[in-house]
Short mmCIF file of C-alpha atoms in Angstrom, two decimals:
data_model
loop_
_atom_site.label_atom_id
_atom_site.label_comp_id
_atom_site.label_asym_id
_atom_site.label_seq_id
_atom_site.Cartn_x
_atom_site.Cartn_y
_atom_site.Cartn_z
CA MET A 1 53.28 -93.43 -50.88
CA ALA A 2 50.05 -92.62 -52.72
CA GLU A 3 49.89 -89.35 -54.63
CA PRO A 4 48.83 -86.28 -52.64
CA LEU A 5 45.09 -85.81 -52.51
CA ALA A 6 43.35 -82.66 -53.77
CA LEU A 7 40.42 -81.44 -51.65
CA TYR A 8 37.70 -79.23 -53.15
CA VAL A 9 35.29 -77.41 -50.81
CA HIS A 10 32.22 -75.70 -52.32
CA TRP A 11 30.65 -72.62 -50.74
CA PRO A 12 27.42 -72.11 -52.68
CA PHE A 13 26.41 -68.57 -51.75
CA CYS A 14 26.75 -65.34 -53.76
CA VAL A 15 25.58 -61.77 -53.24
CA SER A 16 24.06 -61.82 -56.76
CA LYS A 17 23.98 -64.11 -59.81
CA CYS A 18 26.13 -63.15 -62.83
CA PRO A 19 24.49 -63.43 -66.27
CA TYR A 20 27.26 -65.65 -67.75
CA CYS A 21 27.49 -67.99 -64.73
CA ASP A 22 26.38 -71.62 -64.89
CA PHE A 23 28.01 -72.67 -61.60
CA ASN A 24 26.17 -73.97 -58.55
CA SER A 25 25.67 -70.59 -56.89
CA HIS A 26 22.71 -69.32 -54.89
CA VAL A 27 21.54 -66.03 -53.42
CA ARG A 28 20.04 -66.30 -49.92
CA ASP A 29 18.85 -63.60 -47.49
CA SER A 30 20.55 -65.26 -44.56
CA VAL A 31 22.94 -68.14 -43.94
CA ASP A 32 23.18 -69.99 -40.62
CA GLN A 33 26.96 -70.04 -40.37
CA ALA A 34 27.14 -72.55 -37.49
CA VAL A 35 24.95 -75.04 -39.34
CA TRP A 36 27.02 -74.67 -42.50
CA ARG A 37 30.33 -75.07 -40.69
CA GLU A 38 29.19 -78.30 -39.02
CA ALA A 39 27.73 -79.66 -42.28
CA LEU A 40 30.95 -79.08 -44.23
CA LEU A 41 33.02 -80.69 -41.45
CA ALA A 42 30.72 -83.74 -41.30
CA ASP A 43 30.87 -84.11 -45.09
CA LEU A 44 34.66 -83.87 -45.00
CA ARG A 45 35.00 -86.49 -42.26
CA HIS A 46 32.81 -88.90 -44.25
CA GLU A 47 35.02 -88.47 -47.32
CA ALA A 48 38.20 -88.89 -45.27
CA ALA A 49 37.00 -92.23 -43.89
CA LEU A 50 36.69 -93.52 -47.48
CA LEU A 51 40.14 -92.25 -48.54
CA PRO A 52 42.47 -93.31 -45.73
CA GLY A 53 46.25 -93.12 -45.81
CA ARG A 54 46.51 -89.99 -47.98
CA ARG A 55 48.07 -86.58 -47.48
CA VAL A 56 46.41 -83.45 -48.79
CA GLY A 57 48.55 -81.60 -51.32
CA SER A 58 46.02 -78.88 -52.11
CA ILE A 59 42.75 -77.45 -50.83
CA PHE A 60 40.57 -75.27 -53.03
CA PHE A 61 37.65 -73.24 -51.68
CA GLY A 62 35.40 -72.61 -54.70
CA GLY A 63 31.87 -71.43 -55.25
CA GLY A 64 29.74 -69.47 -55.23
CA THR A 65 31.77 -66.85 -53.44
CA PRO A 66 34.04 -68.45 -50.82
CA SER A 67 35.40 -65.05 -49.73
CA LEU A 68 31.97 -64.67 -48.10
CA MET A 69 32.86 -67.61 -45.81
CA PRO A 70 33.64 -66.63 -42.23
CA PRO A 71 37.43 -67.01 -41.81
CA GLU A 72 36.79 -69.23 -38.77
CA THR A 73 34.88 -71.66 -41.02
CA VAL A 74 37.82 -71.71 -43.45
CA ALA A 75 40.19 -72.35 -40.52
CA ALA A 76 37.94 -75.14 -39.19
CA VAL A 77 37.87 -76.91 -42.59
CA ILE A 78 41.66 -76.68 -42.94
CA ALA A 79 42.11 -78.04 -39.39
CA ALA A 80 39.67 -80.89 -40.08
CA ALA A 81 41.56 -81.83 -43.26
CA ASN A 82 44.80 -81.83 -41.28
CA ASP A 83 43.26 -84.01 -38.56
CA ALA A 84 41.73 -86.43 -41.07
CA TRP A 85 44.57 -86.78 -43.55
CA GLY A 86 47.51 -84.58 -42.68
CA LEU A 87 48.59 -81.71 -44.91
CA ALA A 88 51.68 -81.81 -47.11
CA ASP A 89 54.45 -79.51 -45.86
CA ASP A 90 54.03 -77.33 -48.94
CA VAL A 91 50.22 -77.60 -49.10
CA GLU A 92 48.58 -75.12 -51.48
CA ILE A 93 45.39 -73.63 -50.02
CA THR A 94 43.50 -71.50 -52.54
CA LEU A 95 40.37 -69.45 -52.01
CA GLU A 96 38.32 -67.79 -54.76
CA ALA A 97 37.47 -64.18 -53.98
CA ASN A 98 35.50 -61.32 -55.46
CA PRO A 99 37.17 -57.90 -55.47
CA ASN A 100 34.32 -56.29 -53.49
CA SER A 101 35.75 -54.24 -50.64
CA VAL A 102 33.63 -56.11 -48.06
CA GLU A 103 35.35 -59.36 -48.97
CA VAL A 104 38.81 -57.83 -49.37
CA ALA A 105 38.51 -56.71 -45.74
CA ASN A 106 38.63 -60.42 -44.82
CA PHE A 107 41.96 -61.09 -46.60
CA ALA A 108 44.13 -60.68 -43.50
CA ASP A 109 41.90 -63.04 -41.49
CA LEU A 110 41.75 -65.57 -44.33
CA ALA A 111 45.55 -65.55 -44.54
CA ALA A 112 45.72 -66.08 -40.77
CA ALA A 113 43.28 -69.01 -41.19
CA GLY A 114 45.81 -70.73 -43.46
CA VAL A 115 44.89 -69.65 -47.00
CA ASN A 116 48.15 -69.10 -48.92
CA ARG A 117 46.85 -68.51 -52.45
CA VAL A 118 43.94 -66.42 -53.65
CA SER A 119 42.19 -66.38 -57.02
CA ILE A 120 40.30 -63.13 -57.65
CA GLY A 121 37.34 -62.89 -60.05
CA VAL A 122 38.23 -59.53 -61.60
CA GLN A 123 36.90 -60.30 -65.14
CA SER A 124 37.62 -56.76 -66.42
CA PHE A 125 39.14 -53.39 -65.47
CA ASP A 126 36.51 -51.51 -67.51
CA SER A 127 33.48 -50.26 -65.58
CA ASP A 128 31.11 -50.57 -68.55
CA VAL A 129 32.19 -54.15 -69.10
CA LEU A 130 31.82 -54.97 -65.40
CA GLU A 131 28.24 -53.71 -65.57
CA PHE A 132 27.62 -55.79 -68.71
CA LEU A 133 29.02 -58.88 -66.94
CA GLY A 134 26.80 -58.24 -63.93
CA ARG A 135 29.76 -57.82 -61.59
CA ALA A 136 29.20 -56.00 -58.31
CA HIS A 137 32.66 -54.37 -58.10
CA SER A 138 34.22 -51.27 -59.67
CA GLU A 139 37.52 -51.11 -61.56
CA ASP A 140 39.08 -49.31 -58.57
CA GLU A 141 37.95 -52.10 -56.28
CA ALA A 142 39.51 -54.64 -58.66
CA ARG A 143 42.88 -52.88 -58.57
CA ARG A 144 42.77 -52.46 -54.79
CA ALA A 145 41.79 -56.10 -54.31
CA ILE A 146 44.83 -57.32 -56.24
CA ALA A 147 47.17 -54.98 -54.38
CA THR A 148 45.71 -55.99 -51.00
CA ALA A 149 45.92 -59.68 -51.90
CA GLN A 150 49.59 -59.24 -52.79
CA GLU A 151 50.19 -57.85 -49.30
CA HIS A 152 48.60 -60.85 -47.56
CA PHE A 153 49.15 -63.91 -49.77
CA ALA A 154 52.34 -65.38 -51.19
CA ARG A 155 50.52 -66.37 -54.38
CA VAL A 156 47.87 -64.35 -56.19
CA SER A 157 45.97 -65.10 -59.39
CA PHE A 158 43.09 -63.28 -61.05
CA ASP A 159 40.66 -63.94 -63.92
CA LEU A 160 39.85 -61.83 -66.95
CA ILE A 161 37.20 -62.49 -69.59
CA TYR A 162 37.97 -61.45 -73.16
CA ALA A 163 36.57 -61.89 -76.69
CA ARG A 164 33.62 -59.87 -75.47
CA PRO A 165 31.05 -58.23 -77.78
CA GLY A 166 32.67 -55.39 -79.72
CA GLN A 167 36.07 -55.81 -78.08
CA SER A 168 38.91 -54.57 -80.31
CA MET A 169 42.40 -56.04 -80.41
CA ALA A 170 43.89 -52.74 -79.17
CA ALA A 171 41.50 -52.57 -76.22
CA TRP A 172 42.28 -56.13 -75.13
CA GLU A 173 46.04 -55.65 -75.51
CA ALA A 174 45.85 -52.54 -73.32
CA GLU A 175 43.79 -54.37 -70.70
CA LEU A 176 46.09 -57.40 -70.69
CA ALA A 177 49.18 -55.17 -70.42
CA ALA A 178 47.64 -53.52 -67.36
CA ALA A 179 46.89 -56.95 -65.89
CA LEU A 180 50.45 -58.19 -66.45
CA ALA A 181 51.82 -55.04 -64.82
CA PHE A 182 50.56 -56.26 -61.43
CA GLY A 183 53.29 -58.88 -61.57
CA THR A 184 51.21 -61.81 -60.27
CA ASP A 185 52.60 -65.27 -60.99
CA HIS A 186 49.33 -66.68 -62.37
CA LEU A 187 46.53 -65.42 -64.64
CA SER A 188 43.36 -67.14 -65.88
CA LEU A 189 42.25 -65.66 -69.21
CA TYR A 190 38.92 -66.95 -70.51
CA GLN A 191 37.18 -66.22 -73.78
CA LEU A 192 33.53 -65.33 -73.19
CA THR A 193 31.32 -68.29 -74.00
CA ILE A 194 27.54 -68.43 -73.96
CA GLU A 195 26.52 -71.20 -71.55
CA PRO A 196 23.05 -72.80 -71.83
CA GLY A 197 20.58 -71.69 -69.19
CA THR A 198 22.28 -68.36 -68.42
CA ARG A 199 20.83 -64.89 -68.99
CA PHE A 200 23.44 -64.36 -71.74
CA ALA A 201 22.06 -67.42 -73.57
CA THR A 202 18.61 -65.80 -73.58
CA LEU A 203 20.03 -62.53 -74.94
CA ALA A 204 22.06 -64.34 -77.61
CA ALA A 205 19.00 -66.30 -78.74
CA LYS A 206 17.12 -63.01 -79.22
CA GLY A 207 20.02 -61.56 -81.23
CA ASP A 208 20.80 -58.99 -78.52
CA LEU A 209 24.25 -60.37 -77.80
CA THR A 210 26.92 -61.29 -80.36
CA ILE A 211 30.42 -62.43 -79.43
CA PRO A 212 33.43 -62.23 -81.79
CA ASP A 213 33.49 -64.87 -84.54
CA GLY A 214 36.04 -67.68 -84.70
CA ASP A 215 38.69 -65.77 -86.62
CA ALA A 216 38.51 -62.66 -84.46
CA ALA A 217 38.57 -64.79 -81.29
CA ALA A 218 41.58 -66.74 -82.62
CA ASP A 219 43.46 -63.48 -83.31
CA LEU A 220 42.75 -62.33 -79.74
CA PHE A 221 43.94 -65.71 -78.44
CA ASP A 222 47.20 -65.49 -80.43
CA ALA A 223 47.88 -61.96 -79.16
CA THR A 224 47.23 -63.21 -75.62
CA GLN A 225 49.79 -66.00 -76.00
CA ALA A 226 52.43 -63.62 -77.37
CA MET A 227 52.00 -61.08 -74.57
CA THR A 228 51.88 -63.59 -71.71
CA CYS A 229 54.93 -65.46 -73.01
CA ALA A 230 56.87 -62.22 -73.32
CA ALA A 231 55.95 -61.43 -69.69
CA GLY A 232 57.16 -64.85 -68.49
CA LEU A 233 53.67 -66.32 -67.89
CA PRO A 234 53.30 -68.90 -70.65
CA ARG A 235 50.08 -70.85 -71.04
CA TYR A 236 50.18 -74.21 -69.27
CA GLU A 237 46.51 -75.06 -69.91
CA VAL A 238 44.03 -73.73 -72.49
CA SER A 239 43.12 -70.64 -70.43
CA ASN A 240 45.69 -70.63 -67.62
CA HIS A 241 49.06 -68.91 -67.54
CA ALA A 242 51.79 -69.04 -64.91
CA ARG A 243 55.43 -68.48 -64.18
CA VAL A 244 57.18 -71.85 -64.20
CA GLY A 245 56.55 -73.52 -60.83
CA GLN A 246 53.57 -71.26 -60.02
CA GLU A 247 50.90 -73.34 -61.76
CA SER A 248 47.77 -74.09 -59.71
CA ARG A 249 48.66 -77.44 -58.17
CA HIS A 250 45.04 -78.08 -57.34
CA ASN A 251 43.88 -77.63 -60.91
CA LEU A 252 46.83 -79.68 -62.17
CA ALA A 253 45.47 -82.55 -60.02
CA TYR A 254 42.22 -82.40 -62.05
CA TRP A 255 43.97 -82.14 -65.40
CA ARG A 256 46.43 -84.93 -64.55
CA TYR A 257 43.52 -87.08 -63.39
CA ALA A 258 44.61 -87.53 -59.80
CA ASP A 259 42.18 -88.38 -56.99
CA TYR A 260 40.28 -85.44 -55.56
CA ALA A 261 37.71 -85.30 -52.79
CA GLY A 262 34.73 -82.98 -53.32
CA VAL A 263 32.95 -81.63 -50.25
CA GLY A 264 30.00 -79.22 -50.05
CA PRO A 265 26.88 -78.65 -52.21
CA GLY A 266 27.20 -79.90 -55.79
CA ALA A 267 30.89 -80.75 -55.35
CA HIS A 268 32.21 -83.46 -57.67
CA GLY A 269 34.97 -85.87 -56.73
CA ARG A 270 37.00 -88.72 -58.15
CA ARG A 271 38.04 -91.28 -55.60
CA LEU A 272 39.61 -94.67 -56.32
CA GLY A 273 37.84 -95.11 -59.65
CA GLN A 274 34.51 -93.76 -58.40
CA ALA A 275 32.70 -90.56 -59.37
CA THR A 276 31.07 -88.70 -56.49
CA GLU A 277 28.63 -85.82 -56.50
CA ARG A 278 26.97 -83.95 -53.63
CA HIS A 279 23.41 -82.60 -53.48
CA LYS A 280 23.44 -79.25 -55.29
CA LYS A 281 20.76 -77.15 -53.66
CA PRO A 282 22.00 -75.79 -50.32
CA GLU A 283 18.85 -76.82 -48.42
CA ASN A 284 18.98 -80.35 -49.87
CA PHE A 285 22.66 -80.66 -48.98
CA ILE A 286 22.05 -79.64 -45.37
CA ALA A 287 19.10 -82.05 -45.11
CA ALA A 288 21.22 -84.90 -46.51
CA VAL A 289 24.04 -84.23 -44.03
CA GLU A 290 21.57 -84.17 -41.14
CA ARG A 291 19.96 -87.39 -42.38
CA ASN A 292 23.04 -89.37 -43.46
CA GLY A 293 26.10 -87.65 -42.01
CA HIS A 294 27.22 -86.65 -45.51
CA GLY A 295 25.94 -84.74 -48.55
CA LEU A 296 26.50 -87.46 -51.16
CA LYS A 297 23.90 -87.78 -53.89
CA VAL A 298 25.79 -89.92 -56.43
CA GLU A 299 28.54 -92.47 -55.88
CA SER A 300 29.18 -94.56 -58.95
CA ASP A 301 31.95 -96.81 -60.20
CA LEU A 302 33.49 -95.43 -63.36
CA PRO A 303 34.12 -98.11 -66.00
CA ALA A 304 37.78 -98.40 -67.00
CA HIS A 305 37.09 -96.97 -70.43
CA GLU A 306 35.33 -93.92 -69.03
CA ARG A 307 38.27 -93.27 -66.69
CA ALA A 308 40.71 -93.42 -69.61
CA THR A 309 38.53 -91.14 -71.72
CA GLU A 310 38.21 -88.58 -68.91
CA ALA A 311 41.96 -88.61 -68.38
CA MET A 312 42.52 -87.96 -72.10
CA LEU A 313 39.95 -85.15 -72.30
CA MET A 314 41.38 -83.43 -69.21
CA GLY A 315 45.07 -84.02 -69.86
CA LEU A 316 45.24 -82.86 -73.47
CA ARG A 317 44.15 -79.39 -72.26
CA LEU A 318 47.63 -79.09 -70.73
CA THR A 319 50.62 -77.78 -72.64
CA GLU A 320 52.59 -80.73 -71.17
CA GLY A 321 49.95 -83.13 -72.56
CA ILE A 322 49.37 -86.61 -71.15
CA ASP A 323 51.47 -89.54 -70.03
CA LEU A 324 49.92 -92.58 -71.73
CA SER A 325 51.55 -95.04 -69.32
CA ARG A 326 49.96 -93.17 -66.39
CA ILE A 327 46.51 -93.41 -67.98
CA GLU A 328 47.09 -97.12 -68.59
CA ALA A 329 47.95 -97.54 -64.90
CA ARG A 330 44.96 -95.45 -63.76
CA SER A 331 42.47 -97.26 -66.01
CA GLY A 332 43.94 -100.77 -66.30
CA LEU A 333 43.61 -100.60 -70.10
CA GLY A 334 46.22 -100.71 -72.85
CA ARG A 335 46.52 -97.44 -74.80
CA GLU A 336 45.14 -99.02 -77.97
CA ALA A 337 41.78 -99.13 -76.17
CA PHE A 338 41.53 -95.36 -75.77
CA VAL A 339 43.88 -93.78 -78.36
CA ASP A 340 43.48 -93.87 -82.13
CA ALA A 341 47.15 -94.30 -83.06
CA GLY A 342 46.44 -93.66 -86.75
CA ALA A 343 44.81 -90.33 -85.97
CA VAL A 344 47.77 -89.36 -83.76
CA THR A 345 50.24 -90.16 -86.55
CA ARG A 346 48.24 -88.16 -89.07
CA LEU A 347 47.82 -85.15 -86.76
CA ALA A 348 51.50 -85.25 -85.81
CA ARG A 349 52.41 -85.13 -89.51
CA GLN A 350 50.20 -82.04 -89.84
CA GLY A 351 51.99 -80.39 -86.92
CA LEU A 352 48.90 -80.51 -84.71
CA MET A 353 50.13 -83.08 -82.18
CA ARG A 354 53.45 -84.18 -80.75
CA GLN A 355 54.30 -87.66 -79.50
CA ASP A 356 57.49 -88.32 -77.58
CA GLY A 357 57.55 -91.82 -76.12
CA ASP A 358 54.67 -92.06 -73.64
CA ARG A 359 53.96 -88.32 -73.79
CA LEU A 360 51.31 -87.03 -76.14
CA SER A 361 50.41 -83.34 -76.49
CA VAL A 362 48.58 -80.88 -78.71
CA THR A 363 50.91 -78.29 -80.27
CA ASN A 364 50.56 -74.57 -79.50
CA ASP A 365 49.37 -73.88 -83.02
CA ALA A 366 46.56 -76.41 -82.67
CA ILE A 367 45.19 -75.74 -79.19
CA LEU A 368 42.19 -73.80 -80.57
CA LEU A 369 41.28 -76.96 -82.51
CA LEU A 370 41.34 -79.02 -79.32
CA ASP A 371 37.71 -80.19 -79.46
CA SER A 372 37.99 -81.55 -82.99
CA ILE A 373 41.40 -83.12 -82.21
CA LEU A 374 39.93 -84.88 -79.17
CA SER A 375 37.06 -86.23 -81.26
CA GLU A 376 39.57 -87.82 -83.65
CA VAL A 377 42.14 -89.13 -81.18
CA VAL A 378 40.10 -90.33 -78.19
CA LYS A 379 38.40 -93.69 -78.69
CA THR A 380 35.16 -93.34 -76.79
CA HIS A 381 34.05 -96.97 -76.92
#
């Protein structure tokens, strides 16, 4: 039986655009919900026809702000995935949500629609910081959203952003302790980065925004690891923490380089050695679906070497690392084509990598050096 398939569904709309966000998100005065529902279902059916004989192990509604989706649209997409592929008995169905009270009011209906895991974009419990990050919710709304989610969903995760301008170690430790006190089984903890093309990038270029330097950020990272481990939520990926067995199965499919179908505007997919990408702009996506029956913009065969390289770059983000024999099977190449064995030996001697048979991983002490380690170990041509 082929591995379970991961299905990603992109809802592109937001109430407002955050200054650090470089995702495919759009603000529109009105959205024709019936048109959007039909377009997503048509796009899904097209993808299903190209990936027959699979079961869906996870569905992830991302965005944008998917908690703005009508629950009946969510239910229709889940039903269509079940009709097209069949859902695994233990299917994980995640929806990203903002803590705004308007969206939290939908939690009961979203749970009834079949969502069993929610990921909440809290970002901070400090009202000044929320304003700085351009978030539309208050700290009270954030706390209420988590509590309400815990009433309706078996699995709850939320995001925080740290290593912010002027953030002290004591302030972050207090904030993280408060976050851990909710007792969720999963947390995503991201260091603030300045992404090109965002409003923050403009401010940083003018000298109006400075984030902590490498050493300060590393100290914050180390404190984060110590506190999450002590609370029983060790890091399983660079920025993601979970109780054992509560990892995001959908995201693990990406990091382990499994097949995933991407449906909706700007959604990326990997299917049977091909890279797929949908039209990004909502209006262009709808026009493409009406014209072609799907929203595909790009469908390209990935050369074997590119597949191996992608699998390395994704998999070494994981604490578990990569299985070299799996990448050989997925790419059709021997490992000598995509791994610099000499570099691995040298880095292992320095305590930066660990190799155990087919399994290769970056050590905890070295994860902040991941980019430079990848540049040494991964043969890109």
